[in-house]
Coordinates of C-alpha atoms in Angstrom, one line a residue:
X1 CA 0.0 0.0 0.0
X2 CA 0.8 3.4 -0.9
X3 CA 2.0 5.5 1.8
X4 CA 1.8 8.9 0.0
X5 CA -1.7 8.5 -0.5
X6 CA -3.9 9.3 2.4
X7 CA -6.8 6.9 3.0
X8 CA -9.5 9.6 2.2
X9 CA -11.6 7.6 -0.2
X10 CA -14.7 5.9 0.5
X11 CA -17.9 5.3 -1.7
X12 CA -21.4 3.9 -2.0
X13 CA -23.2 1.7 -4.2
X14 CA -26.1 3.6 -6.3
X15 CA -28.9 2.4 -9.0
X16 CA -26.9 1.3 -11.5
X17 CA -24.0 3.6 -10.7
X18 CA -21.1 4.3 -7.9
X19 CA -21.1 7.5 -5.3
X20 CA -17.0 8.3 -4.4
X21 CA -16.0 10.4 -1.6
X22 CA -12.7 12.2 -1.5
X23 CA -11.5 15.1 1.0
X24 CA -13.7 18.0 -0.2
X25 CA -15.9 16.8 -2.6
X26 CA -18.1 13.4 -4.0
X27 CA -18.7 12.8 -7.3
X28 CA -21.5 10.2 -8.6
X29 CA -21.2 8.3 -11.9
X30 CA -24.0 5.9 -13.0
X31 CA -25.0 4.2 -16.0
X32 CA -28.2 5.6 -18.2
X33 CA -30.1 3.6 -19.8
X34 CA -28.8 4.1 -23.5
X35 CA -25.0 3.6 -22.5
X36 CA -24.1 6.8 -21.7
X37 CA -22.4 7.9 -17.9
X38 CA -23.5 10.7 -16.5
X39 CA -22.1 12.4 -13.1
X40 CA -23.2 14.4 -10.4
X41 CA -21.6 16.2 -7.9
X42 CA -21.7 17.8 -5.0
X43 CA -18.9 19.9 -2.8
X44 CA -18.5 18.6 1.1
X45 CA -19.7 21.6 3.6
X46 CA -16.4 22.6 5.8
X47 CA -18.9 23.8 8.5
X48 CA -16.4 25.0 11.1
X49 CA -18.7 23.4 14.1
X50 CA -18.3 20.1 12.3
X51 CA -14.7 20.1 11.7
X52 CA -13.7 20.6 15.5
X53 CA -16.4 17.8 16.8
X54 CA -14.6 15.2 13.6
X55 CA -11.6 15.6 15.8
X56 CA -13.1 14.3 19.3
X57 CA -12.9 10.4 19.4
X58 CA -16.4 8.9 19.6
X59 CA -18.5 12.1 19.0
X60 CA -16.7 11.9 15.4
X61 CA -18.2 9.2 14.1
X62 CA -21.8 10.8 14.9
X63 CA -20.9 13.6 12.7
X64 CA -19.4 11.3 10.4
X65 CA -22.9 9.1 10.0
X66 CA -25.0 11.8 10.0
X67 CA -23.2 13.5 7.4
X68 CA -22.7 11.0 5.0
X69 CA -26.4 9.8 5.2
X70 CA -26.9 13.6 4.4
X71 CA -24.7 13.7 1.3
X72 CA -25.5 10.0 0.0
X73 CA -29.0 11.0 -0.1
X74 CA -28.6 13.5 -2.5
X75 CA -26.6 11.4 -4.6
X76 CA -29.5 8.1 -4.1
X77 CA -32.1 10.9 -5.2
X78 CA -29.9 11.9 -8.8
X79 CA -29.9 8.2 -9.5
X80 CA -33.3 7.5 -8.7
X81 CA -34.6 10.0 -11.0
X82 CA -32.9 8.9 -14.1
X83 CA -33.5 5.0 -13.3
X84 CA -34.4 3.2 -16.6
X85 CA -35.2 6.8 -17.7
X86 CA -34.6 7.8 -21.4
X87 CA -31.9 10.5 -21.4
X88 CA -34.1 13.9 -21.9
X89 CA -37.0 12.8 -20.8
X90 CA -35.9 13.0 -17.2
X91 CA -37.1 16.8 -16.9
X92 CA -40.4 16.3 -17.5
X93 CA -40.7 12.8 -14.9
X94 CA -38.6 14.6 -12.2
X95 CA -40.9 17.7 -12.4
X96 CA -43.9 15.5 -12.2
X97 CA -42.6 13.8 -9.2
X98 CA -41.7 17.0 -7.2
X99 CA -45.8 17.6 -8.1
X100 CA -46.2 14.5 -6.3
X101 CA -43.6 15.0 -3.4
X102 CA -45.4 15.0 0.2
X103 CA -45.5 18.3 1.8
X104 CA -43.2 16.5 4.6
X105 CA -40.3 16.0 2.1
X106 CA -40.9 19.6 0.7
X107 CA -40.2 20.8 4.4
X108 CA -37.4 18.5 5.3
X109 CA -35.5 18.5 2.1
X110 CA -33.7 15.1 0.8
X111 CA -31.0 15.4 2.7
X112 CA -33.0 15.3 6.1
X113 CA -34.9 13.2 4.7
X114 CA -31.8 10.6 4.5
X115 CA -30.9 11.5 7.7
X116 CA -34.5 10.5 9.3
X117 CA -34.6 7.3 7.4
X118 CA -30.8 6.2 8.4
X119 CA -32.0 7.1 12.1
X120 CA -35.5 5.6 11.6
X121 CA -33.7 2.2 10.7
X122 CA -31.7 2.2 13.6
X123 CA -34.5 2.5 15.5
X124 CA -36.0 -0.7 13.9
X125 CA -33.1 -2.9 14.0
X126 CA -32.0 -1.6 17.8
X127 CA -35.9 -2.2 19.8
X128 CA -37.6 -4.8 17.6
X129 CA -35.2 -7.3 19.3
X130 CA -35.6 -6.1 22.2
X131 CA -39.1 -6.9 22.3
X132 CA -38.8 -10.1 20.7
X133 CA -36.3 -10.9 23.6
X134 CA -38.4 -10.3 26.2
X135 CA -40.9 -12.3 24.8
X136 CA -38.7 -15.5 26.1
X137 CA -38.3 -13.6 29.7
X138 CA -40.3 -16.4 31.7
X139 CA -38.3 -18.8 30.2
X140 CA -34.6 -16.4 30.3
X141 CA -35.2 -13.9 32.6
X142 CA -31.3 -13.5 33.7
X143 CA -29.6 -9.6 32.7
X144 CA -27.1 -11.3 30.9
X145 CA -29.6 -14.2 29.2
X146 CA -31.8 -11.5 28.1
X147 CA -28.7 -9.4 26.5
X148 CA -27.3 -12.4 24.8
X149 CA -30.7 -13.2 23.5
X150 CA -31.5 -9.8 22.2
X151 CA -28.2 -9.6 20.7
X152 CA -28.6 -12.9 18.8
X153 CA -32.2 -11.7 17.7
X154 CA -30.2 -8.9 16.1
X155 CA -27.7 -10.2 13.9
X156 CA -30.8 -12.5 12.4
X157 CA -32.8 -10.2 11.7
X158 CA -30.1 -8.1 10.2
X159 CA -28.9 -11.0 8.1
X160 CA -31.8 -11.9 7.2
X161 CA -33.0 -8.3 5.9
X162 CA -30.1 -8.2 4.1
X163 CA -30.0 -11.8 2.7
X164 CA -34.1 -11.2 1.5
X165 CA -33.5 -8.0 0.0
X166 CA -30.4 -9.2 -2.0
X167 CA -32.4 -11.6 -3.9
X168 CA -34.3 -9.0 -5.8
X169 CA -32.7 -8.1 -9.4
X170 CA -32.3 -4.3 -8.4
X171 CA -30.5 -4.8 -5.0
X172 CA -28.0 -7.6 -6.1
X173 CA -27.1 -5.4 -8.9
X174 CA -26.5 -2.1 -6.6
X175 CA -24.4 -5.2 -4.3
X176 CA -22.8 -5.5 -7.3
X177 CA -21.8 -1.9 -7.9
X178 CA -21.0 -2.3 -4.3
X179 CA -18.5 -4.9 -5.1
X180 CA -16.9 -2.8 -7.8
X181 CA -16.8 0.2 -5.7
X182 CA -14.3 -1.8 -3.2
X183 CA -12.5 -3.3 -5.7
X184 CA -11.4 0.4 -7.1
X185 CA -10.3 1.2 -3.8
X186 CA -8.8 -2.1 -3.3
X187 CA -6.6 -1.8 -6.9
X188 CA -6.3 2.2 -6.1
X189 CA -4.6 1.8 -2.8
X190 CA -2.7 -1.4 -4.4
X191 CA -0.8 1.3 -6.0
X192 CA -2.2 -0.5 -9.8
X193 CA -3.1 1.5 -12.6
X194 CA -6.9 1.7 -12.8
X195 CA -7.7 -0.6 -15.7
X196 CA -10.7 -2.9 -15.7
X197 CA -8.3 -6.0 -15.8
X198 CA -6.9 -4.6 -12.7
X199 CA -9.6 -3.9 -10.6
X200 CA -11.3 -7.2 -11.4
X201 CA -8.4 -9.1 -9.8
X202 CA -8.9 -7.0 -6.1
X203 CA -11.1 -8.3 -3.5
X204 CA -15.1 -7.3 -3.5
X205 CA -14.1 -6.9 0.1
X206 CA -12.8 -3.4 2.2
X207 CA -12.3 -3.1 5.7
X208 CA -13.8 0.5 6.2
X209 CA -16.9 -0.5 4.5
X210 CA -20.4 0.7 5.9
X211 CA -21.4 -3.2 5.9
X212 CA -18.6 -4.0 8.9
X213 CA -19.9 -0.8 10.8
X214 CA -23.3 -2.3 10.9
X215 CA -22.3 -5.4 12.3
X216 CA -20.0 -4.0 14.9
X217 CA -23.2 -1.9 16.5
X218 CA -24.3 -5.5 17.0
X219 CA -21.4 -6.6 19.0
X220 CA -20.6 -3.3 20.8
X221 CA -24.1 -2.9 21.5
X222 CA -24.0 -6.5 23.6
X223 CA -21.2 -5.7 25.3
X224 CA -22.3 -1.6 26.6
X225 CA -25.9 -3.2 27.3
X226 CA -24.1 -5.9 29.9
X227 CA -24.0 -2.7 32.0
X228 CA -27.1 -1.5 31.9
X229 CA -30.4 -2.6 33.5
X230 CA -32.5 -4.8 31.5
X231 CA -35.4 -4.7 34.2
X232 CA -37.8 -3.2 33.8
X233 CA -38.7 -3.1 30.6
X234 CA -39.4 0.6 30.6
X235 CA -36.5 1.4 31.3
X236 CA -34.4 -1.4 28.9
X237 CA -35.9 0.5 26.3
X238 CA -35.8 3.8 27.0
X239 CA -31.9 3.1 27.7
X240 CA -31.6 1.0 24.5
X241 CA -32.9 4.6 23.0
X242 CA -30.5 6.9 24.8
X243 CA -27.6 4.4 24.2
X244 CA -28.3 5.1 20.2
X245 CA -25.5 7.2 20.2
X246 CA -23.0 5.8 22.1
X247 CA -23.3 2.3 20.2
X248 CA -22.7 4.2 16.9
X249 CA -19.9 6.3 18.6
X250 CA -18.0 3.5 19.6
X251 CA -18.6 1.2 16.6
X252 CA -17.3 3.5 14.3
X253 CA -13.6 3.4 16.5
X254 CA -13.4 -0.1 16.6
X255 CA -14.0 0.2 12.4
X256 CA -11.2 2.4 12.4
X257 CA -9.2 0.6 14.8
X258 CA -10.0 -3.1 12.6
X259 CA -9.0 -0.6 9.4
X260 CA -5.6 0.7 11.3
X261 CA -4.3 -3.1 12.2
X262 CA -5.5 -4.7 9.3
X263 CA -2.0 -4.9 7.8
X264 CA -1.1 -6.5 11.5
X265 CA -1.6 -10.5 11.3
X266 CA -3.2 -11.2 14.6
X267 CA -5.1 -8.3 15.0
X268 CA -6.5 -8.3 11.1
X269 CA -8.6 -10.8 12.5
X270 CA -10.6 -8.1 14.5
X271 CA -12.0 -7.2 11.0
X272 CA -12.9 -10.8 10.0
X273 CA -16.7 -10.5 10.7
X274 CA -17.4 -7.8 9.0
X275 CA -15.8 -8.7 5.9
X276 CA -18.0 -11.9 6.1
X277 CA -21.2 -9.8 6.3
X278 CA -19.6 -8.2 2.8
X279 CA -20.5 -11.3 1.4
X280 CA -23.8 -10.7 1.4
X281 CA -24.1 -6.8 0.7
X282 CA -21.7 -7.0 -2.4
X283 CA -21.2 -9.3 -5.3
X284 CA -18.9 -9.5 -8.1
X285 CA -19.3 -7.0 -10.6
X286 CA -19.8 -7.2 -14.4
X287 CA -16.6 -5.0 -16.4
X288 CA -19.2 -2.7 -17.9
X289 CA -20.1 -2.1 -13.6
X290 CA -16.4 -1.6 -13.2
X291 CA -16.2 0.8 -15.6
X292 CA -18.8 3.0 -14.0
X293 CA -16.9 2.8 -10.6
X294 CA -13.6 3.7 -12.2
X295 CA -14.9 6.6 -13.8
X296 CA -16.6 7.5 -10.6
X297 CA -13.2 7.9 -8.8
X298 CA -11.1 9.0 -11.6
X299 CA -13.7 11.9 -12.1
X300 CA -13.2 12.3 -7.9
X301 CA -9.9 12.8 -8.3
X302 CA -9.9 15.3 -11.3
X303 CA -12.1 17.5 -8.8
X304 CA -10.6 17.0 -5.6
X305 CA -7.4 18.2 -7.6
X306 CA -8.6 21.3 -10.1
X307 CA -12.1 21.9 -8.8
X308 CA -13.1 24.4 -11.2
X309 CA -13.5 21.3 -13.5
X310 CA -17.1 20.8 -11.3
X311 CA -18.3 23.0 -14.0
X312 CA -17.5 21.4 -16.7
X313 CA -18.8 17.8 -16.1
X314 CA -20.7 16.6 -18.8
X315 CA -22.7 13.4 -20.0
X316 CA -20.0 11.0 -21.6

């Protein structure tokens, strides 16, 4: 790996294209449906406030979340509305939409609207097993029975959410722009020349993807709720609630931490789990999928570098 190139780039999976992250700006490329790429992009908000709490250990990764739900929102909406759409006849559909668009969204705006859903999620995954747990209290009623239970009740339902949805032909090919997207990185920081042969050869699989984060909130989230009251219920969940937060906080240092030692033979292993639950939220891409994710990040780069060229970006 490359040691004069910082670690700055991250992306997500789109309809049929590839969001990329860099320092100061993200760049979308996706796939229309007569051949052609089209970008989109959009310049990262230095919001003083923001920058000082990304520099506080576990309050960083809050910002970090909320932000890139923000921003990957707006980048999920551009892809959305050109979808199996004929190139110039996405004016006319996307006006007809915002005709349609609830008066909530109006209000909110997409990118709080990402936001809500991300957090609304969370909400899901974190007190549905909480119920179903206590459901089996007469039979477990021990603190740490009813945390291990809850916990398992978790990761099932997550893997099984995951594992249903993949089966669809619109999510496993997003998983497989997923896979792409890592295996850009992968070839990128590989210190290879970004060629379609190249990138083919790299692992589907990256340690700081948002797939291993999501499984860590399962695991630290057993462990933090081992010291808190699971009687009675009432308060299990409104502490489950509060603890939101801290979960998220501390699961996204222990993705960092995994990232940090992965190069480390014993401690890589700290990573393992959530490059298994890659398995499921990326497959292998097609080249033409490739190519979209390439051109994704080599447009990144152009902008990150010269961005006067934001004005310039055309259909290809």
């Amino acid at each position: 790996m490359s040691k004069s190139k910082p670690l700055i780039y991250g992306g997500q999976a789109l309809i049929e294209g590839v969001m990329m992250g860099g320092g100061k700006h993200t760049v979308s490329a996706i796939r229309r449906n007569d051949g052609s790429v089209e970008y989109y992009y959009a310049e990262r908000k230095q919001h003083p406030t923001l920058q000082k709490l990304k520099k506080i250990p576990f309050v960083r990764g809050i910002v970090a979340i909320i932000e890139s739900a923000a921003n990957g929102s707006k980048h999920l909406q551009f892809a959305s509305d050109r979808y199996d759409v004929t190139p110039g006849e996405e004016e006319a559909l996307i006006k007809q939409e915002k005709e349609q668009t609830s008066k909530i969204q109006m209000w909110l705006g997409v990118a709080a609207i990402g936001v809500l859903s991300f957090l609304f999620g969370k909400f899901v995954f974190t007190l549905v097993p909480v119920f179903i747990a206590q459901a089996f209290h007469s039979i477990l009623p021990g603190h740490t029975a009813q945390v291990l239970l809850e916990s398992f009740f978790k990761l099932i339902l997550l893997l099984s959410y995951i594992y249903l949805v993949s089966l669809t032909p619109l999510i496993k090919r997003t998983f497989q722009y997923h896979g792409s997207e890592h295996k850009v990185i992968n070839c990128f920081e590989n210190n290879l020349p970004l060629t379609v042969e190249n990138v083919q050869k790299q692992s589907r699989l990256h340690y700081r993807c948002g797939s291993s984060f999501i499984l860590f909130t399962v695991f630290v989230g057993m462990i933090i709720y081992f010291f808190v009251p699971t009687d009675p219920f009432w308060l299990r969940i409104v502490n489950r609630i509060l603890l939101i937060p801290v979960v998220l906080g501390v699961s996204f240092e222990v993705l960092q931490a995994t990232n940090a030692c992965r190069n480390i033979p014993v401690l890589r292993m700290l990573g393992y789990p959530g490059l298994w639950l890659q398995l499921l939220t990326t497959k292998e891409p097609s080249d033409d999928q490739v190519e979209i994710a390439i051109a994704s990040f080599e447009k990144l780069r152009e902008v990150e570098k010269n961005p006067a060229l934001i004005n310039t970006i055309q259909h290809d």
